[in-house]
Tab-separated table of C-alpha atoms in Angstrom:
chain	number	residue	atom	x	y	z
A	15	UNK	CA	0.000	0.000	0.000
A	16	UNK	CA	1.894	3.041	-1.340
A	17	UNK	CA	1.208	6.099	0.625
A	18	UNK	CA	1.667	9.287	-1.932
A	19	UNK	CA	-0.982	11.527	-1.542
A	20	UNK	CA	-2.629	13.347	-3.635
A	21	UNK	CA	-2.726	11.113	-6.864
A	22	UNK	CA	-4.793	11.544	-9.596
A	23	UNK	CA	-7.692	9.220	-9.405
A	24	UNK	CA	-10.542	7.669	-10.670
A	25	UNK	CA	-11.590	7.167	-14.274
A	26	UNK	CA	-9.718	10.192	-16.273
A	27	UNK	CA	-6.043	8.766	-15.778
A	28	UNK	CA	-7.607	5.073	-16.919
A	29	UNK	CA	-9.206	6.876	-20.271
A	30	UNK	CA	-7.300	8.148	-23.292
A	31	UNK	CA	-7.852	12.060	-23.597
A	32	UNK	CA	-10.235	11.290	-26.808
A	33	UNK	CA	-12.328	8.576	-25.240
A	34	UNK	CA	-12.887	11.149	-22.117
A	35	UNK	CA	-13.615	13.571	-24.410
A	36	UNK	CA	-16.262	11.375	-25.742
A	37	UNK	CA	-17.632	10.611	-22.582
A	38	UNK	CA	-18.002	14.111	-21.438
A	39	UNK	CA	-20.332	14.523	-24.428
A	40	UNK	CA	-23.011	12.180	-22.949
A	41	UNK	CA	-22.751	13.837	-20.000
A	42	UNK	CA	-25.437	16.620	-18.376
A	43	UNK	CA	-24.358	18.791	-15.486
A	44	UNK	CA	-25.852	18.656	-12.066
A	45	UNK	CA	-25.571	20.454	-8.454
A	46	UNK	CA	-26.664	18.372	-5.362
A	47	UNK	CA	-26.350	20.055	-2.020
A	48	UNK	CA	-24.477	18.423	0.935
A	49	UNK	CA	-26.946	15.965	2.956
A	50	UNK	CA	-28.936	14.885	-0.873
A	51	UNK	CA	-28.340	11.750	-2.249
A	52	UNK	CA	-27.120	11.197	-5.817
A	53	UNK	CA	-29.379	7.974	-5.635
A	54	UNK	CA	-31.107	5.555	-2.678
A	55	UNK	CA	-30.364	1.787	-2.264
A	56	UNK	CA	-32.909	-0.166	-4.268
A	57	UNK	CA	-33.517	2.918	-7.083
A	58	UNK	CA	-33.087	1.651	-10.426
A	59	UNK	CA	-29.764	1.656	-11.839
A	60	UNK	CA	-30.450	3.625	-15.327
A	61	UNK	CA	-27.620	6.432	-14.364
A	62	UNK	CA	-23.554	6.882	-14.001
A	63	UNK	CA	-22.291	10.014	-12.318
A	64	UNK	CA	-18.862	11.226	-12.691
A	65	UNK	CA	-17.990	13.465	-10.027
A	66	UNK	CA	-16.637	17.137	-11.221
A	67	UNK	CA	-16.010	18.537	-7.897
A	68	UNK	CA	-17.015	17.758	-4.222
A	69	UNK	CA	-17.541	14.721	-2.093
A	70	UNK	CA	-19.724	11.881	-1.953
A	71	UNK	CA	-19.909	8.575	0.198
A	72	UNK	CA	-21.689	5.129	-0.779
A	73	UNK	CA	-23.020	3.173	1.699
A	74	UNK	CA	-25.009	-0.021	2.091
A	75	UNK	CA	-27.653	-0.432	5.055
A	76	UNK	CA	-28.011	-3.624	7.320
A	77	UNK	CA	-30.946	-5.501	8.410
A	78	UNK	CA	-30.023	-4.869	11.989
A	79	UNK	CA	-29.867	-0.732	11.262
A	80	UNK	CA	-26.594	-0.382	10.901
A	81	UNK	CA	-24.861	1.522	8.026
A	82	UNK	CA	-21.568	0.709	6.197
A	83	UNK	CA	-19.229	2.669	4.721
A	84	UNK	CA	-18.338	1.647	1.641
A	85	UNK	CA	-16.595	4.403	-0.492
A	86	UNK	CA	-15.044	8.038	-0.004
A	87	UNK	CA	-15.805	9.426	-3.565
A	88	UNK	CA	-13.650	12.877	-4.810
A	89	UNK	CA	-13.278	14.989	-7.721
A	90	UNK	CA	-12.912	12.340	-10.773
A	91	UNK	CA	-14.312	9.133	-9.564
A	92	UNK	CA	-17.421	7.376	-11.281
A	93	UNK	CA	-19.896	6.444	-9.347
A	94	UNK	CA	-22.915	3.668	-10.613
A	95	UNK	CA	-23.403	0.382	-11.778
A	96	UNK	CA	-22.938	-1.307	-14.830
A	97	UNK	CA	-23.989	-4.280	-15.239
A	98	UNK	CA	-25.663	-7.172	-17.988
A	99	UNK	CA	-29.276	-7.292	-15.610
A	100	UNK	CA	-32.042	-4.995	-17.543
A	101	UNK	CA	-33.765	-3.857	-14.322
A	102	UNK	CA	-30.878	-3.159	-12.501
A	103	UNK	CA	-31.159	-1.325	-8.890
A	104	UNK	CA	-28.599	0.116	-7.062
A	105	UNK	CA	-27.325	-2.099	-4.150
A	106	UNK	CA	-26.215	1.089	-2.179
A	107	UNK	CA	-26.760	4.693	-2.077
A	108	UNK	CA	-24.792	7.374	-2.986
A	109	UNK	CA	-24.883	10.706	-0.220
A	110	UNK	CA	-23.764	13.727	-0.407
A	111	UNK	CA	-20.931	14.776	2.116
A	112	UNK	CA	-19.975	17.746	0.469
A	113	UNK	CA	-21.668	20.365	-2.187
A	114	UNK	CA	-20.890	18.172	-5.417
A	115	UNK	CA	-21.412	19.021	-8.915
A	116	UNK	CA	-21.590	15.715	-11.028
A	117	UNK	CA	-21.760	15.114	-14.886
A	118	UNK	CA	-25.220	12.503	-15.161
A	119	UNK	CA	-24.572	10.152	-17.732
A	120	UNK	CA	-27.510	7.508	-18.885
A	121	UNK	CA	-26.772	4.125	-19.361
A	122	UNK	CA	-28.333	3.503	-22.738
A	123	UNK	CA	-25.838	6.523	-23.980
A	124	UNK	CA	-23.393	4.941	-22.588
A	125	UNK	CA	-23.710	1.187	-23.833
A	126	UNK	CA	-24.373	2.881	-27.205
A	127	UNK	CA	-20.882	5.324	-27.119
A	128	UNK	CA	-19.023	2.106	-25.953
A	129	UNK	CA	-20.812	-0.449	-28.921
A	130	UNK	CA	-19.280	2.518	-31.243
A	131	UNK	CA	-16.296	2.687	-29.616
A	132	UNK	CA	-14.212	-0.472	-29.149
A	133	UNK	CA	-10.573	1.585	-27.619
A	134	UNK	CA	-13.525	3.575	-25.493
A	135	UNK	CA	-15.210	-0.190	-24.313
A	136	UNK	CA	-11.544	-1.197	-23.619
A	137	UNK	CA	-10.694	1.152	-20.942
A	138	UNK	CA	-13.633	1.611	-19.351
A	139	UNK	CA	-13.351	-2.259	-18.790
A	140	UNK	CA	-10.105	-1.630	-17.240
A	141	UNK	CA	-11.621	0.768	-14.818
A	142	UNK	CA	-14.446	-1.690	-13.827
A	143	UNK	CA	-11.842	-4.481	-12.864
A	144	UNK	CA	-9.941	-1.719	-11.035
A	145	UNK	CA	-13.179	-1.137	-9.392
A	146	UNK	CA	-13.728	-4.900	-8.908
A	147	UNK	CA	-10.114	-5.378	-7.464
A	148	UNK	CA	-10.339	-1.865	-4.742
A	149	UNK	CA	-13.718	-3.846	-3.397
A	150	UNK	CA	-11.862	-7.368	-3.049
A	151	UNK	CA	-9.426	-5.623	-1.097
A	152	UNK	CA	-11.498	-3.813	0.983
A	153	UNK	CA	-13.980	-6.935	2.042
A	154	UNK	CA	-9.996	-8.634	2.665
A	155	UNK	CA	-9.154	-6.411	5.222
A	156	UNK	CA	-12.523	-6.654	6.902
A	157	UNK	CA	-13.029	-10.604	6.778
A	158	UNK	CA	-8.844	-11.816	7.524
A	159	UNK	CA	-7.342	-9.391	9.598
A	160	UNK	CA	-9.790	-8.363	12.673
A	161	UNK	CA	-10.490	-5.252	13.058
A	162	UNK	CA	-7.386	-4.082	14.321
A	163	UNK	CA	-6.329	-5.125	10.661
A	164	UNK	CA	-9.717	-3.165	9.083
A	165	UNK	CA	-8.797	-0.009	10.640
A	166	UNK	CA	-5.258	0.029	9.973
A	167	UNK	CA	-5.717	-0.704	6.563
A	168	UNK	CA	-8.330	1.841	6.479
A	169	UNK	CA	-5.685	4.639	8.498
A	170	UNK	CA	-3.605	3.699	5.641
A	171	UNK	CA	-6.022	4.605	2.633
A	172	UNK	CA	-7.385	7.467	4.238
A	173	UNK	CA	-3.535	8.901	4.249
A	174	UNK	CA	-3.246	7.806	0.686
A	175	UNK	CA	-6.279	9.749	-0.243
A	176	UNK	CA	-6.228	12.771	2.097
A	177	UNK	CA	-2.750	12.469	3.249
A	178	UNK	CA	-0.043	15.377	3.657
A	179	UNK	CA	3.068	15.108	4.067
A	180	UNK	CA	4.577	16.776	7.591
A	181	UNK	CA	7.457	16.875	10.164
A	182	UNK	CA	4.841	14.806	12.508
A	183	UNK	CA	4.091	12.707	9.981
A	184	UNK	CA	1.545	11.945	7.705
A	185	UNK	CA	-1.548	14.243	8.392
A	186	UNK	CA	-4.897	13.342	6.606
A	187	UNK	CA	-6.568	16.431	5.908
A	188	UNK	CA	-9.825	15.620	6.095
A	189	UNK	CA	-11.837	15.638	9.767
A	190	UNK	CA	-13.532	12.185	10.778
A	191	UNK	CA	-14.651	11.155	13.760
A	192	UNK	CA	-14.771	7.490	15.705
A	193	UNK	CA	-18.307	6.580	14.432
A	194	UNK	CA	-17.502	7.483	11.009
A	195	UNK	CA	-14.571	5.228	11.390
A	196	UNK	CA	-16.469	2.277	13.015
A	197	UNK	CA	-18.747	2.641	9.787
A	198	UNK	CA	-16.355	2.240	7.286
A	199	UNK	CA	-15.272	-1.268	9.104
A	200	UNK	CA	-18.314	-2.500	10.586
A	201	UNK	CA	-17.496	-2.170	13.708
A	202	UNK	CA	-18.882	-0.277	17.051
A	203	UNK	CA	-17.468	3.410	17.832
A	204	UNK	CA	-16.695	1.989	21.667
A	205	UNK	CA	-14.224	-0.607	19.917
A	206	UNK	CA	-12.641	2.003	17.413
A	207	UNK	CA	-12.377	4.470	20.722
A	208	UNK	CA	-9.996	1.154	22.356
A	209	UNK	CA	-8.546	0.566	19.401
A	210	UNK	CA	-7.188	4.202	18.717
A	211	UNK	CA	-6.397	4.479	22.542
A	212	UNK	CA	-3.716	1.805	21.908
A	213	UNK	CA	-2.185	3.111	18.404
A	214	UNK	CA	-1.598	6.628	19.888
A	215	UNK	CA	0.071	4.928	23.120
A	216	UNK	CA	2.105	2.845	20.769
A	217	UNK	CA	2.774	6.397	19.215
A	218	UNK	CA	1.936	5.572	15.416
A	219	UNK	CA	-0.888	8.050	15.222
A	220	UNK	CA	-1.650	11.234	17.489
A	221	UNK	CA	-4.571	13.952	16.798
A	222	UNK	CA	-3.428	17.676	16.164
A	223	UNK	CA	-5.852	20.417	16.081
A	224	UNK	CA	-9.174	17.752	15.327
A	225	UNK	CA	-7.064	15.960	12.221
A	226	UNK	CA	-5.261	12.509	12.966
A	227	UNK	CA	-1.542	12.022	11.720
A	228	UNK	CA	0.405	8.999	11.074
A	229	UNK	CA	3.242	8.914	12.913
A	230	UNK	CA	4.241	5.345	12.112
A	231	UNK	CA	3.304	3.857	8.746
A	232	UNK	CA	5.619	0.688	9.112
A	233	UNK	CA	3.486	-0.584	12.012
A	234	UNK	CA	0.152	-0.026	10.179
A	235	UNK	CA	1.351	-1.942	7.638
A	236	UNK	CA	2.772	-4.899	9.374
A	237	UNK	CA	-0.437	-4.927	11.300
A	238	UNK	CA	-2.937	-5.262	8.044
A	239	UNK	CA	-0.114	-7.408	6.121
A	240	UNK	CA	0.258	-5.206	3.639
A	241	UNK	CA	0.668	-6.431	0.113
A	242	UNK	CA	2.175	-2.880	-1.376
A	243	UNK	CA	-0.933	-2.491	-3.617
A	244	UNK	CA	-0.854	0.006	-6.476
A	245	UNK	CA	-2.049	3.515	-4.901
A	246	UNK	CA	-5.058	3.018	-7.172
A	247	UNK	CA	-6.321	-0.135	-5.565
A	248	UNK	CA	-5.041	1.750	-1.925
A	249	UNK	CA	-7.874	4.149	-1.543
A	250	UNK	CA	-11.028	5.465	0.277
């Protein structure tokens, strides 16, 4: 898991600059307002959005109440499903965390720009295995490691995607707090509270001003066995 912030990510480094131009033609502008919801779990799946600016999470509900974390979305990622079922529905929702502006593309302009298209069809296949691979390794660091593991891995891609370089250390520039964290793992805030308790006495991460900075990278690692994944697989 390499830890250099501030990489470009997403689908526009995956896309030649012609095919990207040729998706941005399909594309229509909208403004959703922190606290909205780009779409709801269960809402049919007839719609991409590529986000132009802002921030937007995706999470999935369980039965029991609880709400996962599954994705930090930024400025260039593509958020939607694509997939062979006709009456598709999303299998999570997509809120708003931060005022976004998105480009809305439908799916039957899509299939149609990629049947006409073949070097288009191409890459955007190699953006929905990249996809594919960033959600295996997410579900392995929740299901093999404990949740020590989860959240270390998690410290880690949260520096990769927010991270900034500092004498201290590694400081991820975003504010998040312990239940946020618990939901991106699946697991309780009191837990996360212990868990945090014992990485700041073993000094690999301490707060400063509200923002939490990696002191110790080598330890995080060790902890989730990291397997030195590209930085576009290591990410929020």
């Amino acid at each position: 898991m390499g830890m250099n912030a501030r990489q470009p990510e997403g689908l526009e480094p995956l896309l030649s600059q012609e095919s990207f131009e040729k998706l941005k033609g399909i594309m229509y502008v909208r403004n959703f307002e922190k606290g909205s919801c780009l779409f709801w779990e269960g809402d049919a799946a007839n719609h991409l959005y590529y986000i132009m600016q802002g921030r937007v999470r995706t999470t999935k509900s369980a039965d029991n109440g609880r709400t996962l974390t599954l994705y930090l979305h930024q400025q260039g990622d593509l958020i939607g499903q694509m997939d062979p079922f006709l009456e598709s529905v999303h299998n999570f929702s997509a809120e708003v965390t931060e005022d976004v502006q998105v480009g809305v593309i439908q799916r039957k302009d899509l299939e149609v720009l990629l049947w006409q298209n073949s070097d288009l069809a191409i890459e955007f296949m190699k953006w929905m295995g990249l996809m594919h691979r960033l959600t295996q390794t997410k579900f392995r660091d929740l299901i093999m490691f404990g949740k020590t593991g989860a959240l270390c891995s998690l410290l880690i891609r949260l520096g990769n995607s927010y991270g900034k370089e500092t004498d201290g250390g590694i400081l991820i520039d975003m504010k998040i707090n312990n239940t946020e964290l618990a939901d991106m793992i699946g697991a309780t805030r009191e837990s996360v509270n212990r868990m945090l308790s014992e990485l700041k006495r073993e000094k690999v991460i301490q707060n400063h001003n509200g923002y939490m900075v990696i002191q110790d990278l080598a330890y995080l690692r060790e902890v989730c066995h990291c397997e030195n994944c590209p930085k576009e697989v290591c990410r929020m």
